[in-house]
CSV table of C-alpha atoms in Angstrom, one decimal:
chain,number,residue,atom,x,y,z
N,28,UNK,CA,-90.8,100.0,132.1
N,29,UNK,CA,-90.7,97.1,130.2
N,30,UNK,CA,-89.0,93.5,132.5
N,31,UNK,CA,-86.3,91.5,131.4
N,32,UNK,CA,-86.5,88.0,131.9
N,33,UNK,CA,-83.5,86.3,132.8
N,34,UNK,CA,-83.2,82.2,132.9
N,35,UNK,CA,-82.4,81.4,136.6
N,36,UNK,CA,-78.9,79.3,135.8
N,37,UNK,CA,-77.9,82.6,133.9
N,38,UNK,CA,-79.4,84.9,136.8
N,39,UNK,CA,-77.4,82.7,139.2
N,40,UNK,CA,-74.2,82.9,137.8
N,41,UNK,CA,-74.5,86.7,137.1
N,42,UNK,CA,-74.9,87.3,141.2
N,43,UNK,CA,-72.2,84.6,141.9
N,44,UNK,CA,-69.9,86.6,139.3
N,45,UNK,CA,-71.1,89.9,141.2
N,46,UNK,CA,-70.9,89.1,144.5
N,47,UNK,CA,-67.1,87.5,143.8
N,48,UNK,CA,-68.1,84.1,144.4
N,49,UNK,CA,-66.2,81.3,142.9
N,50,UNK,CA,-67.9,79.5,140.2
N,51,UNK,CA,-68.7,76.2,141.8
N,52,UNK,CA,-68.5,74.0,138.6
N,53,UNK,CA,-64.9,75.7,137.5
N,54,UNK,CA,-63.6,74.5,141.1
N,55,UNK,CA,-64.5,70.9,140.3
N,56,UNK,CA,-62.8,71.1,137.1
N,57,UNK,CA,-59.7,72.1,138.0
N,58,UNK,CA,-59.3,69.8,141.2
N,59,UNK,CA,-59.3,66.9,138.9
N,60,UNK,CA,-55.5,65.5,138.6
N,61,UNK,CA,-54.4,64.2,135.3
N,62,UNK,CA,-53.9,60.5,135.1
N,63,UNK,CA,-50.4,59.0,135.7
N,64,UNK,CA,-49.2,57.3,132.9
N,65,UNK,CA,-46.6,54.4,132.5
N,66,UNK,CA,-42.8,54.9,131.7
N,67,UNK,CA,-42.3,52.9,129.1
N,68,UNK,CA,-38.8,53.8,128.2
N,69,UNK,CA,-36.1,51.7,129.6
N,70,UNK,CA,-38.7,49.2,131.2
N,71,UNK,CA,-38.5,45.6,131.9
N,72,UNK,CA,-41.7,43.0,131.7
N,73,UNK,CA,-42.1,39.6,133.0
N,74,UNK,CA,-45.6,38.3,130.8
N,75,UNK,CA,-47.4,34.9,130.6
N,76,UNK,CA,-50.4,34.0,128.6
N,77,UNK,CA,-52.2,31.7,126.1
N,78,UNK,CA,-50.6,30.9,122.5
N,79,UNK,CA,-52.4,29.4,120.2
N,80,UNK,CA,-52.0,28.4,116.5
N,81,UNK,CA,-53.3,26.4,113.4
N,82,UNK,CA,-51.5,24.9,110.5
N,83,UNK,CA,-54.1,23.7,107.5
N,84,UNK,CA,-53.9,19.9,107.1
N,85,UNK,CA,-51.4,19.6,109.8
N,86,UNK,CA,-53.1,20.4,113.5
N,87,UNK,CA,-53.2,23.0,115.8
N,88,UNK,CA,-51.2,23.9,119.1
N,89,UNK,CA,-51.8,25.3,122.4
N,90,UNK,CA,-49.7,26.3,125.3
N,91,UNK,CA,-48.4,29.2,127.6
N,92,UNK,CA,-46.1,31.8,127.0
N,93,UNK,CA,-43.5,33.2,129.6
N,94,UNK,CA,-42.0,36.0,127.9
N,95,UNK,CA,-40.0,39.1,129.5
N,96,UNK,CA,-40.3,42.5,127.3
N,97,UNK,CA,-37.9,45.5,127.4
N,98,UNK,CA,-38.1,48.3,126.1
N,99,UNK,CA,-35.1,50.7,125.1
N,100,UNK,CA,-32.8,52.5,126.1
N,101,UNK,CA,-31.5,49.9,127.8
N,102,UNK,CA,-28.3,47.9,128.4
N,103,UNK,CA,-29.1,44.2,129.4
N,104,UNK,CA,-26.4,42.4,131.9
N,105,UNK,CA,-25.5,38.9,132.2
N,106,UNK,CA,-24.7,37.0,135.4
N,107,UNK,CA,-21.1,38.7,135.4
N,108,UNK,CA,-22.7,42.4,135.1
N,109,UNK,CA,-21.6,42.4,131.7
N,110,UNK,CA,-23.2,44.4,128.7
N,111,UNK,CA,-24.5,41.6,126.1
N,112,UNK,CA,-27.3,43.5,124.5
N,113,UNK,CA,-27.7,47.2,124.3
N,114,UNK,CA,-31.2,48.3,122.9
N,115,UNK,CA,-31.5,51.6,121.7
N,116,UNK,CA,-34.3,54.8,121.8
N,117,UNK,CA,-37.6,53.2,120.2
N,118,UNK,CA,-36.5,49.4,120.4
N,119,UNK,CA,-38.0,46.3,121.8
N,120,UNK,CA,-36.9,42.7,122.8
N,121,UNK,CA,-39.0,40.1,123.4
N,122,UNK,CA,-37.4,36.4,124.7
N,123,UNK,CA,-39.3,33.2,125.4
N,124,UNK,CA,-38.1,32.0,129.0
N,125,UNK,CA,-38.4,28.4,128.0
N,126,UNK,CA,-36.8,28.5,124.6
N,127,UNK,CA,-34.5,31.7,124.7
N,128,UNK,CA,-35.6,32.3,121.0
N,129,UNK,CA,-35.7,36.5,121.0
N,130,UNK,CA,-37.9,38.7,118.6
N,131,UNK,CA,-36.4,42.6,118.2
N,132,UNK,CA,-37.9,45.7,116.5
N,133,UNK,CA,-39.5,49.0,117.2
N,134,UNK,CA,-42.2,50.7,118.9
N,135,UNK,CA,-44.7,53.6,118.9
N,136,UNK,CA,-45.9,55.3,121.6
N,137,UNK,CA,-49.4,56.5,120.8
N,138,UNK,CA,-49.7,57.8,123.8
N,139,UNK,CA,-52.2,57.1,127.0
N,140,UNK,CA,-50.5,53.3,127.7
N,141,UNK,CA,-51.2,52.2,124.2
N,142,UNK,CA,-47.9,51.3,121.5
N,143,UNK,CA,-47.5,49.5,117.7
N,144,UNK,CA,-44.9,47.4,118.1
N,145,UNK,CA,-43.0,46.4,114.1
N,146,UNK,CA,-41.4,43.6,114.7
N,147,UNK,CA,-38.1,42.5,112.6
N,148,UNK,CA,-40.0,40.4,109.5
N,149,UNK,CA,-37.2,37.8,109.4
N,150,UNK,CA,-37.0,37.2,112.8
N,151,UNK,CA,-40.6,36.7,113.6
N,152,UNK,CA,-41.1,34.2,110.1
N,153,UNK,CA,-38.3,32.1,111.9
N,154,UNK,CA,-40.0,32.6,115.4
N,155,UNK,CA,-43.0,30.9,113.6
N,156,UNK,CA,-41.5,28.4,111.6
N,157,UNK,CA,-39.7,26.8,114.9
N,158,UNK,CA,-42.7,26.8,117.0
N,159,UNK,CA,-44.6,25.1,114.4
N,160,UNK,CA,-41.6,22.8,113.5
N,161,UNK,CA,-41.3,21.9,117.4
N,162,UNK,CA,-44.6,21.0,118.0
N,163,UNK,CA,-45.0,18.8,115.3
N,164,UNK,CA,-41.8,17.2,115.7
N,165,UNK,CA,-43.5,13.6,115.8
N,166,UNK,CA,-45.0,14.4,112.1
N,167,UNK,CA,-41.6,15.3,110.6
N,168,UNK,CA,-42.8,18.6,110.0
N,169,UNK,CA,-40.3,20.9,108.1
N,170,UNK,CA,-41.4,24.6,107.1
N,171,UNK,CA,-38.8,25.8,104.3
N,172,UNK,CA,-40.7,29.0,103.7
N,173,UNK,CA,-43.0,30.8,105.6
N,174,UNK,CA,-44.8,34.0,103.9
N,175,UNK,CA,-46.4,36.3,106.2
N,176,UNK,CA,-49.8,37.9,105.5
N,177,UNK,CA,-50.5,39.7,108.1
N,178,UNK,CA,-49.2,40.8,110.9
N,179,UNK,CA,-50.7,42.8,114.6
N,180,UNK,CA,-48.5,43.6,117.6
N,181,UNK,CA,-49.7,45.6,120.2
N,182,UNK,CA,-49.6,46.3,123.9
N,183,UNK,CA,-51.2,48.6,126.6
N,184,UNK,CA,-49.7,49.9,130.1
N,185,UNK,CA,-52.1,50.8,132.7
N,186,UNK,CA,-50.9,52.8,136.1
N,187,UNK,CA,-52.6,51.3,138.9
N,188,UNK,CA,-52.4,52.2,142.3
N,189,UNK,CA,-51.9,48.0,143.5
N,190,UNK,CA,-49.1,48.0,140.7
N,191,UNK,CA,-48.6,48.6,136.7
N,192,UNK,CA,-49.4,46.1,134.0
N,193,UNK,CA,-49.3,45.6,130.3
N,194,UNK,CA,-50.9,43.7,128.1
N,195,UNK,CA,-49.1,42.3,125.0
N,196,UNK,CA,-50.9,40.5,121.8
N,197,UNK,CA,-49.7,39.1,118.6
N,198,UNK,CA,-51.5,37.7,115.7
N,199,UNK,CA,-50.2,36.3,112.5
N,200,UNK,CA,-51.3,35.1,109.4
N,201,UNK,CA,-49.2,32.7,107.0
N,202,UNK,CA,-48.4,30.3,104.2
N,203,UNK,CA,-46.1,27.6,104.9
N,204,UNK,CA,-44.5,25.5,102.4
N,205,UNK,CA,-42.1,22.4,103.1
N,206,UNK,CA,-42.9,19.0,103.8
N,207,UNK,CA,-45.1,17.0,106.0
N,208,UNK,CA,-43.7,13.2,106.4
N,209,UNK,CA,-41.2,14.0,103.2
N,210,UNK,CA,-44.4,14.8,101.0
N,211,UNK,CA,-44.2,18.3,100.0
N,212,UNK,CA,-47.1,20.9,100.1
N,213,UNK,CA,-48.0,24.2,101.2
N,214,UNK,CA,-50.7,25.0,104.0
N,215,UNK,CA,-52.0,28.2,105.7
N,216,UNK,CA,-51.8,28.8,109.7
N,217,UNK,CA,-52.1,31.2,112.5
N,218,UNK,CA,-50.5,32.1,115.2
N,219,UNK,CA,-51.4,34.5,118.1
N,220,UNK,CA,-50.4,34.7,121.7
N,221,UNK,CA,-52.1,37.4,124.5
N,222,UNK,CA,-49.8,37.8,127.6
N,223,UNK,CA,-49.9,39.9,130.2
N,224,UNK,CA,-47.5,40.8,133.5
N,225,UNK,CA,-46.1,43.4,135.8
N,226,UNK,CA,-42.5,45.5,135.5
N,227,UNK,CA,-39.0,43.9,136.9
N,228,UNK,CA,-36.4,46.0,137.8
N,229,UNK,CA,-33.9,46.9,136.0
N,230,UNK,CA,-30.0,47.1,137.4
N,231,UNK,CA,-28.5,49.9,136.1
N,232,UNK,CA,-24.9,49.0,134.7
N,233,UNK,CA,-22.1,49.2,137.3
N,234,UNK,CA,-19.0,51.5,136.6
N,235,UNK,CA,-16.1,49.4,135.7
N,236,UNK,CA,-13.4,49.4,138.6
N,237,UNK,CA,-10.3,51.1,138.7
């Protein structure tokens, strides 16, 4: 009678299978747990980091960022537990601790800690302008339009067993035009910031009393 050869992993897992022994690499599979992901929905952020930017002609700046980051839905209180912002499924705030300028738009979840954040055009040209116009305040610097040609906001959440972070970054391209010293002229900058921090709580809002 003529032999049939049989590979030994094949020849092994046809006796396991037979004998009605577990598959051994099956078991290893399915005792690994799915990573826990980040809630970013109705989420609060307190981030610092570098900023850094360059105006053609003019100079360049450097500092740090404080920044706190929410994330909607979410109702944010004032000292008197009083509504004064309400941001809504899919929106974002971002305020500067030091200046209390704010930045609003929306976000995308792509899913595994990672988001697109659009933020509001007008909002972020006058973000820019004002930094710019505040650090050269000793050159008389006045930006009277600011045209934006590119723009990159992102941010990542990772789940950590110590404690959850998220890293934010936004970089910006521009042409300014306005005046220098009362000379007018047009120059092109950047601006970019990378901040990263850890999740405040959140109070929820407190039922009126009767």
């Amino acid at each position: 009678m003529r032999s049939i050869w049989i590979p030994s992993s094949l020849g092994l897992a046809l006796l396991a299978a037979a004998m009605g022994v577990p598959f051994l690499f099956q078991d290893t599979a399915a005792a690994k747990k799915p990573q826990r992901q980040v809630l970013i929905e109705s989420s609060a952020w307190e981030l610092s980091g570098p900023v850094k930017g360059s105006l053609r002609k003019v100079g360049k700046i450097a500092g740090t960022a404080d920044l706190q980051l929410f994330f909607g839905p979410l109702d944010l209180l004032d000292d008197s537990n009083q509504v004064v912002f309400t941001l809504e499924t899919g929106h974002f705030l971002l305020q500067d601790l030091s200046s209390g300028a704010t930045l609003q738009g929306q976000y995308f979840d792509n899913g595994k800690g990672k988001l697109t954040l659009s933020p509001d055009i007008d909002e972020l040209r006058s973000t820019v302008a004002s930094t710019f116009e505040s650090a050269f305040d000793d050159l008389n610097l006045e930006i009277t339009e600011l045209v934006l040609s590119k723009v990159a906001v992102t941010a990542k959440a990772k789940a950590r067993s110590e404690g959850d972070s998220i890293k934010l970054k936004l970089s910006t391209r521009f042409l300014a035009a306005g005046t220098l010293n009362n000379e007018p002229g047009e120059a092109k900058g950047r601006f970019s910031f990378s901040v990263q921090g850890v999740p405040v709580m959140v109070e929820p809002v407190q039922p009126a009393l009767e």
